Structure formats: structure tokens, C-alpha cells
PDB file of C-alpha atoms in Angstrom:
ATOM      1  CA  MET A   1      23.381   4.496   0.088  1.00  0.00           C
ATOM      2  CA  ILE A   2      21.457   7.785   0.117  1.00  0.00           C
ATOM      3  CA  ARG A   3      23.057  10.328  -2.229  1.00  0.00           C
ATOM      4  CA  PHE A   4      22.229  13.962  -2.967  1.00  0.00           C
ATOM      5  CA  GLU A   5      24.720  16.516  -4.409  1.00  0.00           C
ATOM      6  CA  SER A   6      27.996  15.884  -2.457  1.00  0.00           C
ATOM      7  CA  VAL A   7      26.275  14.249   0.513  1.00  0.00           C
ATOM      8  CA  ALA A   8      26.237  10.451   0.790  1.00  0.00           C
ATOM      9  CA  LEU A   9      25.361   8.131   3.714  1.00  0.00           C
ATOM     10  CA  SER A  10      25.111   4.399   4.041  1.00  0.00           C
ATOM     11  CA  ILE A  11      21.799   2.861   4.824  1.00  0.00           C
ATOM     12  CA  ARG A  12      20.002  -0.428   5.122  1.00  0.00           C
ATOM     13  CA  LEU A  13      16.449  -1.188   3.945  1.00  0.00           C
ATOM     14  CA  TYR A  14      13.948  -3.328   5.924  1.00  0.00           C
ATOM     15  CA  ALA A  15      10.430  -4.332   4.984  1.00  0.00           C
ATOM     16  CA  ALA A  16       8.006  -2.088   6.982  1.00  0.00           C
ATOM     17  CA  THR A  17       4.859  -4.074   6.499  1.00  0.00           C
ATOM     18  CA  GLU A  18       3.683  -7.661   6.190  1.00  0.00           C
ATOM     19  CA  GLU A  19       0.304  -8.749   4.905  1.00  0.00           C
ATOM     20  CA  HIS A  20      -1.713 -11.646   6.352  1.00  0.00           C
ATOM     21  CA  PRO A  21      -3.903 -12.680   3.410  1.00  0.00           C
ATOM     22  CA  VAL A  22      -6.447 -15.507   3.678  1.00  0.00           C
ATOM     23  CA  ARG A  23      -5.588 -17.814   0.809  1.00  0.00           C
ATOM     24  CA  LEU A  24      -8.193 -19.880  -1.047  1.00  0.00           C
ATOM     25  CA  HIS A  25      -6.805 -22.765  -3.089  1.00  0.00           C
ATOM     26  CA  GLU A  26      -7.715 -23.634  -6.679  1.00  0.00           C
ATOM     27  CA  ILE A  27      -9.456 -27.000  -6.730  1.00  0.00           C
ATOM     28  CA  HIS A  28     -11.125 -29.403  -9.178  1.00  0.00           C
ATOM     29  CA  GLY A  29     -12.157 -32.287  -6.891  1.00  0.00           C
ATOM     30  CA  SER A  30      -8.613 -31.971  -5.377  1.00  0.00           C
ATOM     31  CA  ARG A  31      -5.937 -29.246  -5.423  1.00  0.00           C
ATOM     32  CA  VAL A  32      -4.993 -27.910  -8.809  1.00  0.00           C
ATOM     33  CA  GLU A  33      -1.341 -28.002  -9.666  1.00  0.00           C
ATOM     34  CA  HIS A  34       0.470 -25.432 -11.884  1.00  0.00           C
ATOM     35  CA  ARG A  35       3.316 -26.977 -13.907  1.00  0.00           C
ATOM     36  CA  ARG A  36       6.148 -25.343 -15.851  1.00  0.00           C
ATOM     37  CA  PHE A  37       5.928 -26.397 -19.477  1.00  0.00           C
ATOM     38  CA  CYS A  38       8.274 -25.659 -22.303  1.00  0.00           C
ATOM     39  CA  LYS A  39       6.486 -25.319 -25.636  1.00  0.00           C
ATOM     40  CA  ALA A  40       9.640 -25.662 -27.714  1.00  0.00           C
ATOM     41  CA  GLU A  41      10.592 -28.958 -26.133  1.00  0.00           C
ATOM     42  CA  ASN A  42       7.041 -30.084 -25.539  1.00  0.00           C
ATOM     43  CA  ARG A  43       7.788 -31.183 -21.985  1.00  0.00           C
ATOM     44  CA  GLU A  44       7.425 -30.274 -18.326  1.00  0.00           C
ATOM     45  CA  ILE A  45      10.645 -28.807 -16.891  1.00  0.00           C
ATOM     46  CA  PRO A  46      11.869 -28.472 -13.244  1.00  0.00           C
ATOM     47  CA  TYR A  47      12.000 -25.063 -11.546  1.00  0.00           C
ATOM     48  CA  GLU A  48      15.842 -24.992 -11.459  1.00  0.00           C
ATOM     49  CA  GLN A  49      15.884 -25.015 -15.253  1.00  0.00           C
ATOM     50  CA  VAL A  50      13.659 -21.892 -15.590  1.00  0.00           C
ATOM     51  CA  GLY A  51      15.523 -18.782 -16.644  1.00  0.00           C
ATOM     52  CA  ARG A  52      14.429 -15.209 -17.401  1.00  0.00           C
ATOM     53  CA  GLY A  53      14.317 -13.486 -20.763  1.00  0.00           C
ATOM     54  CA  PHE A  54      13.361 -10.283 -22.538  1.00  0.00           C
ATOM     55  CA  ALA A  55      10.915 -10.553 -25.397  1.00  0.00           C
ATOM     56  CA  LEU A  56      11.804  -8.783 -28.678  1.00  0.00           C
ATOM     57  CA  GLY A  57       9.230  -7.419 -31.015  1.00  0.00           C
ATOM     58  CA  ASP A  58       9.784 -10.249 -33.513  1.00  0.00           C
ATOM     59  CA  GLY A  59       9.048 -12.872 -30.892  1.00  0.00           C
ATOM     60  CA  ARG A  60      12.607 -13.890 -30.084  1.00  0.00           C
ATOM     61  CA  MET A  61      13.652 -14.206 -26.428  1.00  0.00           C
ATOM     62  CA  VAL A  62      16.936 -12.752 -25.115  1.00  0.00           C
ATOM     63  CA  ARG A  63      17.987 -14.876 -22.062  1.00  0.00           C
ATOM     64  CA  LEU A  64      19.285 -12.825 -19.220  1.00  0.00           C
ATOM     65  CA  THR A  65      21.259 -14.381 -16.282  1.00  0.00           C
ATOM     66  CA  ASP A  66      21.614 -13.155 -12.770  1.00  0.00           C
ATOM     67  CA  GLU A  67      25.171 -12.098 -13.653  1.00  0.00           C
ATOM     68  CA  ASP A  68      23.845 -10.043 -16.543  1.00  0.00           C
ATOM     69  CA  LEU A  69      21.398  -8.274 -14.262  1.00  0.00           C
ATOM     70  CA  ALA A  70      24.116  -7.764 -11.691  1.00  0.00           C
ATOM     71  CA  HIS A  71      26.032  -5.675 -14.252  1.00  0.00           C
ATOM     72  CA  LEU A  72      22.975  -3.620 -15.272  1.00  0.00           C
ATOM     73  CA  PRO A  73      24.238  -0.032 -15.917  1.00  0.00           C
ATOM     74  CA  LEU A  74      21.720   1.618 -13.558  1.00  0.00           C
ATOM     75  CA  PRO A  75      22.832   4.609 -11.477  1.00  0.00           C
ATOM     76  CA  THR A  76      20.224   3.968  -8.817  1.00  0.00           C
ATOM     77  CA  LYS A  77      21.321   0.347  -8.144  1.00  0.00           C
ATOM     78  CA  ARG A  78      22.104   0.087  -4.428  1.00  0.00           C
ATOM     79  CA  THR A  79      21.619   3.845  -4.223  1.00  0.00           C
ATOM     80  CA  VAL A  80      18.702   6.109  -3.240  1.00  0.00           C
ATOM     81  CA  ASP A  81      19.366   8.939  -5.585  1.00  0.00           C
ATOM     82  CA  VAL A  82      17.656  12.112  -4.224  1.00  0.00           C
ATOM     83  CA  LEU A  83      16.340  14.350  -7.002  1.00  0.00           C
ATOM     84  CA  GLY A  84      15.001  17.164  -4.822  1.00  0.00           C
ATOM     85  CA  PHE A  85      12.767  18.144  -1.888  1.00  0.00           C
ATOM     86  CA  VAL A  86       9.077  19.063  -1.887  1.00  0.00           C
ATOM     87  CA  PRO A  87       6.493  19.715   0.777  1.00  0.00           C
ATOM     88  CA  PHE A  88       4.915  16.438   2.022  1.00  0.00           C
ATOM     89  CA  GLU A  89       1.394  17.559   1.084  1.00  0.00           C
ATOM     90  CA  ASP A  90       2.461  17.891  -2.549  1.00  0.00           C
ATOM     91  CA  ILE A  91       2.619  14.129  -2.888  1.00  0.00           C
ATOM     92  CA  ASP A  92      -0.740  12.691  -3.817  1.00  0.00           C
ATOM     93  CA  PRO A  93      -1.386   9.536  -1.710  1.00  0.00           C
ATOM     94  CA  ILE A  94      -2.786   7.760  -4.799  1.00  0.00           C
ATOM     95  CA  SER A  95       0.900   7.338  -5.842  1.00  0.00           C
ATOM     96  CA  TYR A  96       1.908   5.500  -2.725  1.00  0.00           C
ATOM     97  CA  GLY A  97       3.477   2.125  -3.043  1.00  0.00           C
ATOM     98  CA  ARG A  98       5.283  -0.004  -0.405  1.00  0.00           C
ATOM     99  CA  PRO A  99       7.034   1.431   2.644  1.00  0.00           C
ATOM    100  CA  TYR A 100      10.470   0.374   3.915  1.00  0.00           C
ATOM    101  CA  TYR A 101      12.258   1.175   7.126  1.00  0.00           C
ATOM    102  CA  VAL A 102      15.584   2.916   6.431  1.00  0.00           C
ATOM    103  CA  GLY A 103      18.340   2.018   8.934  1.00  0.00           C
ATOM    104  CA  SER A 104      21.588   3.851   9.177  1.00  0.00           C
ATOM    105  CA  GLY A 105      24.665   2.022   7.928  1.00  0.00           C
ATOM    106  CA  PRO A 106      28.217   1.952   9.373  1.00  0.00           C
ATOM    107  CA  GLY A 107      29.463   5.410  10.388  1.00  0.00           C
ATOM    108  CA  ALA A 108      26.258   7.099   9.188  1.00  0.00           C
ATOM    109  CA  ASP A 109      24.412   7.734  12.519  1.00  0.00           C
ATOM    110  CA  ARG A 110      25.170  11.475  12.659  1.00  0.00           C
ATOM    111  CA  PRO A 111      24.278  12.410   9.014  1.00  0.00           C
ATOM    112  CA  TYR A 112      21.311  10.062   9.215  1.00  0.00           C
ATOM    113  CA  SER A 113      19.930  11.884  12.390  1.00  0.00           C
ATOM    114  CA  LEU A 114      20.600  15.218  10.704  1.00  0.00           C
ATOM    115  CA  LEU A 115      18.534  14.309   7.659  1.00  0.00           C
ATOM    116  CA  VAL A 116      15.667  13.011   9.807  1.00  0.00           C
ATOM    117  CA  GLU A 117      15.564  16.137  11.950  1.00  0.00           C
ATOM    118  CA  ALA A 118      15.947  18.501   8.958  1.00  0.00           C
ATOM    119  CA  LEU A 119      13.028  16.848   7.051  1.00  0.00           C
ATOM    120  CA  ALA A 120      10.868  16.807  10.233  1.00  0.00           C
ATOM    121  CA  ARG A 121      11.457  20.542  10.850  1.00  0.00           C
ATOM    122  CA  THR A 122      10.902  21.702   7.318  1.00  0.00           C
ATOM    123  CA  GLY A 123       7.877  19.430   6.555  1.00  0.00           C
ATOM    124  CA  TYR A 124       9.605  18.446   3.303  1.00  0.00           C
ATOM    125  CA  VAL A 125      10.238  14.938   1.813  1.00  0.00           C
ATOM    126  CA  ALA A 126      13.023  13.856  -0.501  1.00  0.00           C
ATOM    127  CA  VAL A 127      11.815  12.689  -3.910  1.00  0.00           C
ATOM    128  CA  SER A 128      14.176   9.997  -5.105  1.00  0.00           C
ATOM    129  CA  LYS A 129      14.859   7.160  -7.543  1.00  0.00           C
ATOM    130  CA  VAL A 130      15.811   3.682  -6.376  1.00  0.00           C
ATOM    131  CA  ALA A 131      16.228   0.209  -7.911  1.00  0.00           C
ATOM    132  CA  LEU A 132      14.060  -2.315  -6.042  1.00  0.00           C
ATOM    133  CA  CYS A 133      12.729  -5.752  -6.894  1.00  0.00           C
ATOM    134  CA  GLY A 134      14.122  -5.804 -10.367  1.00  0.00           C
ATOM    135  CA  ARG A 135      13.109  -2.335 -11.479  1.00  0.00           C
ATOM    136  CA  GLU A 136      13.730   1.296 -10.934  1.00  0.00           C
ATOM    137  CA  ARG A 137      11.087   3.063  -8.920  1.00  0.00           C
ATOM    138  CA  LEU A 138      10.221   6.603  -7.847  1.00  0.00           C
ATOM    139  CA  ALA A 139      10.280   6.957  -4.089  1.00  0.00           C
ATOM    140  CA  LEU A 140      10.213   9.498  -1.300  1.00  0.00           C
ATOM    141  CA  LEU A 141      12.147   9.645   1.959  1.00  0.00           C
ATOM    142  CA  ARG A 142      10.146  10.949   4.929  1.00  0.00           C
ATOM    143  CA  PRO A 143      10.701  11.106   8.617  1.00  0.00           C
ATOM    144  CA  ARG A 144       8.566   8.990  11.029  1.00  0.00           C
ATOM    145  CA  HIS A 145       9.040   8.502  14.692  1.00  0.00           C
ATOM    146  CA  GLY A 146      12.709   9.594  14.579  1.00  0.00           C
ATOM    147  CA  MET A 147      13.722   7.476  11.633  1.00  0.00           C
ATOM    148  CA  LEU A 148      13.403   7.509   7.795  1.00  0.00           C
ATOM    149  CA  ILE A 149      10.823   5.749   5.767  1.00  0.00           C
ATOM    150  CA  LEU A 150      11.370   5.017   2.075  1.00  0.00           C
ATOM    151  CA  GLN A 151       7.963   5.068   0.409  1.00  0.00           C
ATOM    152  CA  THR A 152       7.939   3.804  -3.188  1.00  0.00           C
ATOM    153  CA  LEU A 153       5.745   5.732  -5.579  1.00  0.00           C
ATOM    154  CA  LEU A 154       3.916   4.776  -8.769  1.00  0.00           C
ATOM    155  CA  TRP A 155       5.162   6.463 -11.912  1.00  0.00           C
ATOM    156  CA  GLN A 156       2.774   8.927 -13.418  1.00  0.00           C
ATOM    157  CA  ASP A 157       1.956   6.649 -16.456  1.00  0.00           C
ATOM    158  CA  GLU A 158       0.949   4.005 -13.929  1.00  0.00           C
ATOM    159  CA  LEU A 159      -1.984   6.173 -12.648  1.00  0.00           C
ATOM    160  CA  ARG A 160      -5.150   5.662 -14.538  1.00  0.00           C
ATOM    161  CA  ASP A 161      -7.170   8.592 -15.809  1.00  0.00           C
ATOM    162  CA  PRO A 162     -10.550   8.468 -14.049  1.00  0.00           C
ATOM    163  CA  GLY A 163     -12.249  10.036 -17.095  1.00  0.00           C
ATOM    164  CA  ASP A 164     -15.825  11.133 -16.328  1.00  0.00           C
ATOM    165  CA  LEU A 165     -16.333   8.919 -13.236  1.00  0.00           C
ATOM    166  CA  ALA A 166     -16.780  12.018 -10.933  1.00  0.00           C
ATOM    167  CA  PRO A 167     -20.455  13.039 -10.704  1.00  0.00           C
ATOM    168  CA  SER A 168     -21.393  16.476 -11.813  1.00  0.00           C
ATOM    169  CA  THR A 169     -24.544  16.896  -9.734  1.00  0.00           C
ATOM    170  CA  PRO A 170     -24.325  20.110  -7.550  1.00  0.00           C
ATOM    171  CA  VAL A 171     -25.127  20.061  -3.849  1.00  0.00           C
ATOM    172  CA  THR A 172     -26.932  22.704  -1.789  1.00  0.00           C
ATOM    173  CA  ASP A 173     -25.424  24.840   0.966  1.00  0.00           C
ATOM    174  CA  ARG A 174     -27.690  23.153   3.533  1.00  0.00           C
ATOM    175  CA  GLU A 175     -26.624  19.664   2.473  1.00  0.00           C
ATOM    176  CA  LEU A 176     -22.976  20.802   2.734  1.00  0.00           C
ATOM    177  CA  GLU A 177     -23.492  22.277   6.227  1.00  0.00           C
ATOM    178  CA  LEU A 178     -25.106  19.066   7.513  1.00  0.00           C
ATOM    179  CA  ALA A 179     -22.337  16.901   5.973  1.00  0.00           C
ATOM    180  CA  GLU A 180     -19.708  19.113   7.743  1.00  0.00           C
ATOM    181  CA  VAL A 181     -21.544  18.791  11.065  1.00  0.00           C
ATOM    182  CA  LEU A 182     -21.710  15.027  10.643  1.00  0.00           C
ATOM    183  CA  ILE A 183     -17.993  14.879   9.838  1.00  0.00           C
ATOM    184  CA  ARG A 184     -17.154  16.840  13.014  1.00  0.00           C
ATOM    185  CA  GLU A 185     -19.375  14.693  15.150  1.00  0.00           C
ATOM    186  CA  LEU A 186     -17.675  11.532  13.899  1.00  0.00           C
ATOM    187  CA  THR A 187     -14.190  12.904  14.109  1.00  0.00           C
ATOM    188  CA  GLY A 188     -11.743  10.596  15.957  1.00  0.00           C
ATOM    189  CA  ILE A 189     -11.112   6.893  15.483  1.00  0.00           C
ATOM    190  CA  ASP A 190      -8.430   4.525  16.736  1.00  0.00           C
ATOM    191  CA  VAL A 191      -7.297   2.700  13.668  1.00  0.00           C
ATOM    192  CA  GLY A 192      -5.444   0.231  15.798  1.00  0.00           C
ATOM    193  CA  GLU A 193      -8.754  -0.989  17.211  1.00  0.00           C
ATOM    194  CA  VAL A 194     -10.155  -1.762  13.742  1.00  0.00           C
ATOM    195  CA  HIS A 195      -9.776  -5.414  12.685  1.00  0.00           C
ATOM    196  CA  ASP A 196     -10.169  -7.523   9.586  1.00  0.00           C
ATOM    197  CA  GLU A 197     -13.307  -9.590   9.911  1.00  0.00           C
ATOM    198  CA  TYR A 198     -12.898 -11.531   6.718  1.00  0.00           C
ATOM    199  CA  ALA A 199     -10.963 -14.422   8.208  1.00  0.00           C
ATOM    200  CA  HIS A 200     -13.578 -14.930  10.947  1.00  0.00           C
ATOM    201  CA  ALA A 201     -16.416 -14.779   8.449  1.00  0.00           C
ATOM    202  CA  LEU A 202     -14.676 -17.257   6.246  1.00  0.00           C
ATOM    203  CA  GLU A 203     -14.300 -19.638   9.204  1.00  0.00           C
ATOM    204  CA  GLN A 204     -17.998 -19.392   9.903  1.00  0.00           C
ATOM    205  CA  LEU A 205     -18.693 -20.138   6.203  1.00  0.00           C
ATOM    206  CA  VAL A 206     -16.445 -23.217   6.255  1.00  0.00           C
ATOM    207  CA  ASP A 207     -18.069 -24.453   9.447  1.00  0.00           C
ATOM    208  CA  VAL A 208     -21.521 -24.113   7.982  1.00  0.00           C
ATOM    209  CA  LYS A 209     -20.412 -25.955   4.718  1.00  0.00           C
ATOM    210  CA  ILE A 210     -19.052 -28.816   6.872  1.00  0.00           C
ATOM    211  CA  THR A 211     -22.026 -29.153   9.162  1.00  0.00           C
ATOM    212  CA  GLY A 212     -24.689 -28.489   6.543  1.00  0.00           C
ATOM    213  CA  GLY A 213     -26.160 -25.511   8.432  1.00  0.00           C
ATOM    214  CA  GLU A 214     -27.270 -22.155   7.106  1.00  0.00           C
ATOM    215  CA  LEU A 215     -25.419 -18.873   7.253  1.00  0.00           C
ATOM    216  CA  ALA A 216     -27.229 -15.564   7.261  1.00  0.00           C
ATOM    217  CA  GLY A 217     -26.063 -13.331   4.474  1.00  0.00           C
ATOM    218  CA  PRO A 218     -24.785  -9.791   5.093  1.00  0.00           C
ATOM    219  CA  VAL A 219     -27.421  -7.042   5.499  1.00  0.00           C
ATOM    220  CA  GLU A 220     -26.923  -4.620   2.564  1.00  0.00           C
ATOM    221  CA  ALA A 221     -27.641  -0.940   3.302  1.00  0.00           C
ATOM    222  CA  ALA A 222     -30.079   0.614   0.899  1.00  0.00           C
ATOM    223  CA  ALA A 223     -29.405   3.979  -0.725  1.00  0.00           C
ATOM    224  CA  SER A 224     -31.007   6.909   0.959  1.00  0.00           C
ATOM    225  CA  PRO A 225     -33.889   8.247  -1.190  1.00  0.00           C
ATOM    226  CA  ASP A 226     -33.971  11.566   0.769  1.00  0.00           C
ATOM    227  CA  LEU A 227     -30.421  12.839   1.294  1.00  0.00           C
ATOM    228  CA  MET A 228     -31.408  15.707   3.573  1.00  0.00           C
ATOM    229  CA  ALA A 229     -33.477  13.378   5.869  1.00  0.00           C
ATOM    230  CA  ALA A 230     -30.670  10.836   5.995  1.00  0.00           C
ATOM    231  CA  LEU A 231     -28.069  13.533   6.898  1.00  0.00           C
ATOM    232  CA  GLU A 232     -30.278  14.995   9.622  1.00  0.00           C
ATOM    233  CA  GLU A 233     -30.971  11.549  11.160  1.00  0.00           C
ATOM    234  CA  SER A 234     -27.303  10.730  10.993  1.00  0.00           C
ATOM    235  CA  VAL A 235     -26.373  13.976  12.805  1.00  0.00           C
ATOM    236  CA  ARG A 236     -28.951  13.248  15.490  1.00  0.00           C
ATOM    237  CA  ALA A 237     -27.686   9.668  15.944  1.00  0.00           C
ATOM    238  CA  ALA A 238     -24.063  10.848  16.222  1.00  0.00           C
ATOM    239  CA  LYS A 239     -24.950  13.509  18.810  1.00  0.00           C
ATOM    240  CA  ARG A 240     -26.911  11.004  20.849  1.00  0.00           C
ATOM    241  CA  ALA A 241     -23.942   8.612  20.803  1.00  0.00           C
ATOM    242  CA  HIS A 242     -21.592  11.343  22.023  1.00  0.00           C
ATOM    243  CA  ARG A 243     -24.009  12.401  24.850  1.00  0.00           C
ATOM    244  CA  ARG A 244     -24.500   8.843  26.043  1.00  0.00           C
ATOM    245  CA  PRO A 245     -22.788   8.626  29.531  1.00  0.00           C
ATOM    246  CA  SER A 246     -20.161   5.924  30.071  1.00  0.00           C
ATOM    247  CA  ALA A 247     -21.059   3.070  32.280  1.00  0.00           C
ATOM    248  CA  ARG A 248     -19.848   3.558  35.839  1.00  0.00           C
ATOM    249  CA  PRO A 249     -19.599   0.874  38.576  1.00  0.00           C
ATOM    250  CA  GLN A 250     -22.414   1.127  41.151  1.00  0.00           C
ATOM    251  CA  PRO A 251     -21.300   1.841  44.761  1.00  0.00           C
TER     252      PRO A 251
END
């Protein structure tokens, strides 16, 4: 349910992404197993006997059951509670968490479409609170390709202060001009054509370990000692690449 002021519409949430990690196993001659061990009873216990608890300051544990959690007095449980609307560009991408597709629920097609179109026209997003995965999260609702996306956000206290990590060295006007030219020359990339090479590299490494061969290590780029020279050469290389004619079949 999406709720703001007197407006409410039923929705369904669906995972919008799926990761394909390459998993490496823990080994010590053979696979390492992780067992569940109860210190109080000094024995290993099966998974079905494992519960959940909240640790108090004095070390005691308060056991919480699924029924307890089902009655948690949380207003945002099963509800996306809209707090207000802000311009999309006001949300710093560093806060982005996981995206979910928002589908319309029974009888909600018209108000759902209205909210999508209104957000798309105004350029605003709805800042909300929602309970997901066992905790309350900040989130935003935004339009994308004719539907709503629920994007979870990190709370402000979850963002680390960078401190003095940013360099304070000034740059010259000429360096800045060349950097802007280089950015314009390299503008445009099809993200869909970029692929993860890690899995392929890992397969090569495993093959070499099995066959006893040798694998050439990655070539590490050295830092440019002369920034101006590096920028000028990069601009020239980018312009040459753009001027290179595409291959045409010979008659």
C-alpha cells in the first residue's frame, strides 16, 4: 500500500535486480563447514532450533518469535508511507540502496498511472518510509519506463564522513580546459555492452592452476608524472579514434 495524506493505493513489490557473484569456497584441504553451536548447552544444534533474540545491555537475550515480530507496532509495515516530494536531483546517489519494481494492486491501476505520470511530469520523487527485510528503511518512489520504482535509501547516520580525503591541490585553467575537452571527446557509452570480466579471468586462473602453466599478471598503469602532457596525449588519442573511418565492405 502507498499512502500519502488521504490517498492510498494497493501495490505489490518485486525484486528489480539480481546479482551473479562468483563464489569462492573456504577450504582447509577440503571444504570448511560452519556449524551452529550453543555455548550455554555446549553442543551443536540443528538449524530448526535456532531462534532470534535482542541483546540487552546487561548481556541477557530476549527471545523474539515470528509471531512477536508480526505484531510489531510499526506504521510502515506493509505500507509505503510517503513523507513528501522533492526534486529527483536533490537525492544524493551515495544514499541509494536496492531497487524494487512496484506493481499496481487490485483496483489501483488508475491512481497508479496517475502517480507515475504526475511524478514524470514534475521531475519530483516521493520520499517515503517502508519496512523491508526486518527493518524500517528510508526510500523514494520514482517513475521509470511507465512504472514506479521503489529505491531504498541509506539513513544519514549510515553515511560515513569522508573527513580530509579530498585533495586540496588547486588545478590550472589550462588543465581544466583540457580535462573538459577530453570528457566531451569520450562522451557516450553503451553500458549494456560492458561486461564483467572477473568470471572469465577466474576460469583462466583455475585452468592454469590445474595444468601447471603460467598466467600473465595484469598490466598496471603507472601514474602520469606530467599531467598536462598526459591530458594532451589523451585528447589527441580520443580525437584520432573518433576520426577513424568505420570499415566498409569492398565492392
